[in-house]
């Protein structure tokens, strides 16, 4: 199973769910984007190609692969949460805003495009989930 057919197709398909934030200058030769959004500093594997991301305000699709078995349906009482784990992974809690096959868009301080290589539990738009992602997170710059 593949999660994307190409970087361009993936970015175009999920562009409406891009997070708004700030990209910091990339160190020469680094494959990681430093992206600040939702009050968090994220280090994203740059899927748009070297030097595609200019420093400054940007729209970025933040994509994570879910850790198998980490997803649970929860009630919304505790609200959104997002915690950075290690260099480039997350755990969080948020509301499912879109379901596109094996891919969910979850609002957890910022919109996240989350997918899995295994079957995900059935969810509907509006339900709340907790989750963990595997490193690295991927970033797709939206022009």
PDB file of C-alpha atoms in Angstrom:
ATOM      1  CA  UNK A   1       0.000   0.000   0.000  1.00  0.00           C
ATOM      2  CA  UNK A   2       1.265   3.482  -0.824  1.00  0.00           C
ATOM      3  CA  UNK A   3       0.166   6.722   0.769  1.00  0.00           C
ATOM      4  CA  UNK A   4       1.028   8.932  -2.191  1.00  0.00           C
ATOM      5  CA  UNK A   5       1.540   8.599  -5.934  1.00  0.00           C
ATOM      6  CA  UNK A   6       3.890  11.570  -6.187  1.00  0.00           C
ATOM      7  CA  UNK A   7       4.915  14.566  -4.125  1.00  0.00           C
ATOM      8  CA  UNK A   8       3.093  16.973  -6.439  1.00  0.00           C
ATOM      9  CA  UNK A   9      -0.127  14.949  -6.491  1.00  0.00           C
ATOM     10  CA  UNK A  10      -0.116  14.582  -2.710  1.00  0.00           C
ATOM     11  CA  UNK A  11       0.518  18.302  -2.178  1.00  0.00           C
ATOM     12  CA  UNK A  12      -2.230  19.255  -4.651  1.00  0.00           C
ATOM     13  CA  UNK A  13      -4.736  16.814  -3.167  1.00  0.00           C
ATOM     14  CA  UNK A  14      -4.206  17.995   0.409  1.00  0.00           C
ATOM     15  CA  UNK A  15      -3.504  21.701  -0.255  1.00  0.00           C
ATOM     16  CA  UNK A  16      -6.873  22.745   1.229  1.00  0.00           C
ATOM     17  CA  UNK A  17      -5.686  21.301   4.562  1.00  0.00           C
ATOM     18  CA  UNK A  18      -2.347  23.107   4.692  1.00  0.00           C
ATOM     19  CA  UNK A  19      -1.235  24.660   7.962  1.00  0.00           C
ATOM     20  CA  UNK A  20      -0.344  28.344   8.018  1.00  0.00           C
ATOM     21  CA  UNK A  21       2.905  29.203   9.713  1.00  0.00           C
ATOM     22  CA  UNK A  22       6.464  30.421   9.502  1.00  0.00           C
ATOM     23  CA  UNK A  23       9.394  28.654   7.834  1.00  0.00           C
ATOM     24  CA  UNK A  24      12.836  29.474   9.213  1.00  0.00           C
ATOM     25  CA  UNK A  25      15.918  29.542   6.942  1.00  0.00           C
ATOM     26  CA  UNK A  26      17.111  26.041   6.108  1.00  0.00           C
ATOM     27  CA  UNK A  27      20.717  25.193   6.917  1.00  0.00           C
ATOM     28  CA  UNK A  28      22.715  24.294   3.812  1.00  0.00           C
ATOM     29  CA  UNK A  29      22.206  20.640   2.922  1.00  0.00           C
ATOM     30  CA  UNK A  30      19.581  19.925   5.595  1.00  0.00           C
ATOM     31  CA  UNK A  31      16.546  17.880   4.517  1.00  0.00           C
ATOM     32  CA  UNK A  32      14.491  19.299   7.417  1.00  0.00           C
ATOM     33  CA  UNK A  33      12.238  22.336   7.373  1.00  0.00           C
ATOM     34  CA  UNK A  34      11.834  24.224  10.627  1.00  0.00           C
ATOM     35  CA  UNK A  35       8.160  25.178  10.592  1.00  0.00           C
ATOM     36  CA  UNK A  36       6.328  27.029  13.359  1.00  0.00           C
ATOM     37  CA  UNK A  37       2.557  26.618  13.443  1.00  0.00           C
ATOM     38  CA  UNK A  38      -0.075  26.164  16.113  1.00  0.00           C
ATOM     39  CA  UNK A  39       2.373  27.294  18.765  1.00  0.00           C
ATOM     40  CA  UNK A  40       4.718  24.383  18.016  1.00  0.00           C
ATOM     41  CA  UNK A  41       8.095  24.106  16.286  1.00  0.00           C
ATOM     42  CA  UNK A  42       7.990  21.188  13.857  1.00  0.00           C
ATOM     43  CA  UNK A  43      10.896  19.669  11.976  1.00  0.00           C
ATOM     44  CA  UNK A  44       9.517  18.331   8.704  1.00  0.00           C
ATOM     45  CA  UNK A  45      11.213  16.204   6.077  1.00  0.00           C
ATOM     46  CA  UNK A  46      11.149  18.554   3.063  1.00  0.00           C
ATOM     47  CA  UNK A  47       9.161  16.785   0.341  1.00  0.00           C
ATOM     48  CA  UNK A  48       9.050  19.783  -1.990  1.00  0.00           C
ATOM     49  CA  UNK A  49      12.700  19.644  -2.980  1.00  0.00           C
ATOM     50  CA  UNK A  50      15.809  21.514  -2.015  1.00  0.00           C
ATOM     51  CA  UNK A  51      15.450  25.275  -1.771  1.00  0.00           C
ATOM     52  CA  UNK A  52      11.713  25.195  -2.587  1.00  0.00           C
ATOM     53  CA  UNK A  53      10.871  26.710   0.791  1.00  0.00           C
ATOM     54  CA  UNK A  54      11.646  30.382   1.130  1.00  0.00           C
ATOM     55  CA  UNK A  55      11.878  31.635   4.719  1.00  0.00           C
ATOM     56  CA  UNK A  56       8.790  33.458   5.929  1.00  0.00           C
ATOM     57  CA  UNK A  57       5.052  32.882   6.005  1.00  0.00           C
ATOM     58  CA  UNK A  58       4.023  29.674   4.269  1.00  0.00           C
ATOM     59  CA  UNK A  59       1.292  27.134   3.699  1.00  0.00           C
ATOM     60  CA  UNK A  60       2.544  23.618   4.426  1.00  0.00           C
ATOM     61  CA  UNK A  61       0.765  20.283   4.358  1.00  0.00           C
ATOM     62  CA  UNK A  62       1.992  18.531   7.507  1.00  0.00           C
ATOM     63  CA  UNK A  63       1.777  14.794   6.950  1.00  0.00           C
ATOM     64  CA  UNK A  64       2.374  12.100   9.535  1.00  0.00           C
ATOM     65  CA  UNK A  65       2.198   8.311   9.459  1.00  0.00           C
ATOM     66  CA  UNK A  66       0.236   7.020  12.404  1.00  0.00           C
ATOM     67  CA  UNK A  67       1.879   4.684  14.903  1.00  0.00           C
ATOM     68  CA  UNK A  68      -0.062   1.404  14.710  1.00  0.00           C
ATOM     69  CA  UNK A  69      -2.344   0.944  17.678  1.00  0.00           C
ATOM     70  CA  UNK A  70      -1.976   4.514  18.907  1.00  0.00           C
ATOM     71  CA  UNK A  71      -5.350   5.762  17.704  1.00  0.00           C
ATOM     72  CA  UNK A  72      -8.240   5.936  20.153  1.00  0.00           C
ATOM     73  CA  UNK A  73     -11.635   7.578  19.922  1.00  0.00           C
ATOM     74  CA  UNK A  74     -12.088  10.081  22.764  1.00  0.00           C
ATOM     75  CA  UNK A  75     -14.543  12.685  23.962  1.00  0.00           C
ATOM     76  CA  UNK A  76     -13.874  16.359  23.161  1.00  0.00           C
ATOM     77  CA  UNK A  77     -13.954  17.628  26.755  1.00  0.00           C
ATOM     78  CA  UNK A  78     -10.194  17.972  27.063  1.00  0.00           C
ATOM     79  CA  UNK A  79      -9.812  19.924  23.813  1.00  0.00           C
ATOM     80  CA  UNK A  80      -7.019  19.927  21.264  1.00  0.00           C
ATOM     81  CA  UNK A  81      -3.477  18.960  22.208  1.00  0.00           C
ATOM     82  CA  UNK A  82      -0.256  18.550  20.276  1.00  0.00           C
ATOM     83  CA  UNK A  83       3.125  17.545  21.653  1.00  0.00           C
ATOM     84  CA  UNK A  84       6.380  17.173  19.762  1.00  0.00           C
ATOM     85  CA  UNK A  85       8.155  13.883  20.448  1.00  0.00           C
ATOM     86  CA  UNK A  86      11.851  13.616  19.634  1.00  0.00           C
ATOM     87  CA  UNK A  87      13.032  15.431  16.545  1.00  0.00           C
ATOM     88  CA  UNK A  88      10.100  14.790  14.217  1.00  0.00           C
ATOM     89  CA  UNK A  89       7.107  12.960  15.691  1.00  0.00           C
ATOM     90  CA  UNK A  90       3.899  14.001  17.422  1.00  0.00           C
ATOM     91  CA  UNK A  91       1.314  12.835  19.865  1.00  0.00           C
ATOM     92  CA  UNK A  92      -1.939  14.646  20.101  1.00  0.00           C
ATOM     93  CA  UNK A  93      -5.672  14.897  20.433  1.00  0.00           C
ATOM     94  CA  UNK A  94      -8.000  16.541  17.965  1.00  0.00           C
ATOM     95  CA  UNK A  95     -11.131  16.513  15.895  1.00  0.00           C
ATOM     96  CA  UNK A  96     -11.381  14.639  12.604  1.00  0.00           C
ATOM     97  CA  UNK A  97     -12.409  17.209   9.979  1.00  0.00           C
ATOM     98  CA  UNK A  98     -12.113  15.047   6.835  1.00  0.00           C
ATOM     99  CA  UNK A  99     -11.892  11.338   6.080  1.00  0.00           C
ATOM    100  CA  UNK A 100     -10.373  10.395   2.745  1.00  0.00           C
ATOM    101  CA  UNK A 101      -9.971   6.600   2.645  1.00  0.00           C
ATOM    102  CA  UNK A 102      -7.043   5.626   4.897  1.00  0.00           C
ATOM    103  CA  UNK A 103      -6.192   9.290   5.452  1.00  0.00           C
ATOM    104  CA  UNK A 104      -7.658  11.634   8.027  1.00  0.00           C
ATOM    105  CA  UNK A 105      -7.341  15.347   8.494  1.00  0.00           C
ATOM    106  CA  UNK A 106      -7.219  16.061  12.220  1.00  0.00           C
ATOM    107  CA  UNK A 107      -7.372  19.546  13.734  1.00  0.00           C
ATOM    108  CA  UNK A 108      -4.980  19.423  16.696  1.00  0.00           C
ATOM    109  CA  UNK A 109      -3.688  23.008  17.118  1.00  0.00           C
ATOM    110  CA  UNK A 110      -3.075  22.917  13.336  1.00  0.00           C
ATOM    111  CA  UNK A 111      -4.459  20.758  10.549  1.00  0.00           C
ATOM    112  CA  UNK A 112      -2.585  17.467  10.205  1.00  0.00           C
ATOM    113  CA  UNK A 113      -2.898  14.973   7.365  1.00  0.00           C
ATOM    114  CA  UNK A 114      -2.548  11.583   9.056  1.00  0.00           C
ATOM    115  CA  UNK A 115      -2.458   8.202   7.343  1.00  0.00           C
ATOM    116  CA  UNK A 116      -1.590   4.601   8.125  1.00  0.00           C
ATOM    117  CA  UNK A 117      -0.331   1.536   6.311  1.00  0.00           C
ATOM    118  CA  UNK A 118      -2.741  -0.563   8.384  1.00  0.00           C
ATOM    119  CA  UNK A 119      -6.507  -0.373   8.683  1.00  0.00           C
ATOM    120  CA  UNK A 120      -7.708   2.556  10.762  1.00  0.00           C
ATOM    121  CA  UNK A 121     -10.696   2.341  13.080  1.00  0.00           C
ATOM    122  CA  UNK A 122     -13.883   3.635  11.491  1.00  0.00           C
ATOM    123  CA  UNK A 123     -14.401   7.320  12.258  1.00  0.00           C
ATOM    124  CA  UNK A 124     -16.724  10.014  11.052  1.00  0.00           C
ATOM    125  CA  UNK A 125     -16.161  13.705  10.642  1.00  0.00           C
ATOM    126  CA  UNK A 126     -16.582  15.423  13.982  1.00  0.00           C
ATOM    127  CA  UNK A 127     -15.259  12.608  16.147  1.00  0.00           C
ATOM    128  CA  UNK A 128     -12.216  13.175  18.364  1.00  0.00           C
ATOM    129  CA  UNK A 129      -9.127  10.981  18.390  1.00  0.00           C
ATOM    130  CA  UNK A 130      -5.813  10.650  20.170  1.00  0.00           C
ATOM    131  CA  UNK A 131      -2.816   9.620  18.067  1.00  0.00           C
ATOM    132  CA  UNK A 132       0.939   9.243  17.789  1.00  0.00           C
ATOM    133  CA  UNK A 133       2.965   9.574  14.605  1.00  0.00           C
ATOM    134  CA  UNK A 134       6.131   7.824  13.544  1.00  0.00           C
ATOM    135  CA  UNK A 135       9.141   9.974  12.662  1.00  0.00           C
ATOM    136  CA  UNK A 136       9.743  11.781  10.451  1.00  0.00           C
ATOM    137  CA  UNK A 137       6.877  14.149   9.771  1.00  0.00           C
ATOM    138  CA  UNK A 138       6.707  15.222   6.126  1.00  0.00           C
ATOM    139  CA  UNK A 139       6.189  18.756   4.862  1.00  0.00           C
ATOM    140  CA  UNK A 140       4.782  19.730   1.459  1.00  0.00           C
ATOM    141  CA  UNK A 141       5.094  23.427   0.575  1.00  0.00           C
ATOM    142  CA  UNK A 142       1.992  24.868  -1.105  1.00  0.00           C
ATOM    143  CA  UNK A 143       2.897  27.709  -3.495  1.00  0.00           C
TER     144      UNK A 143
END
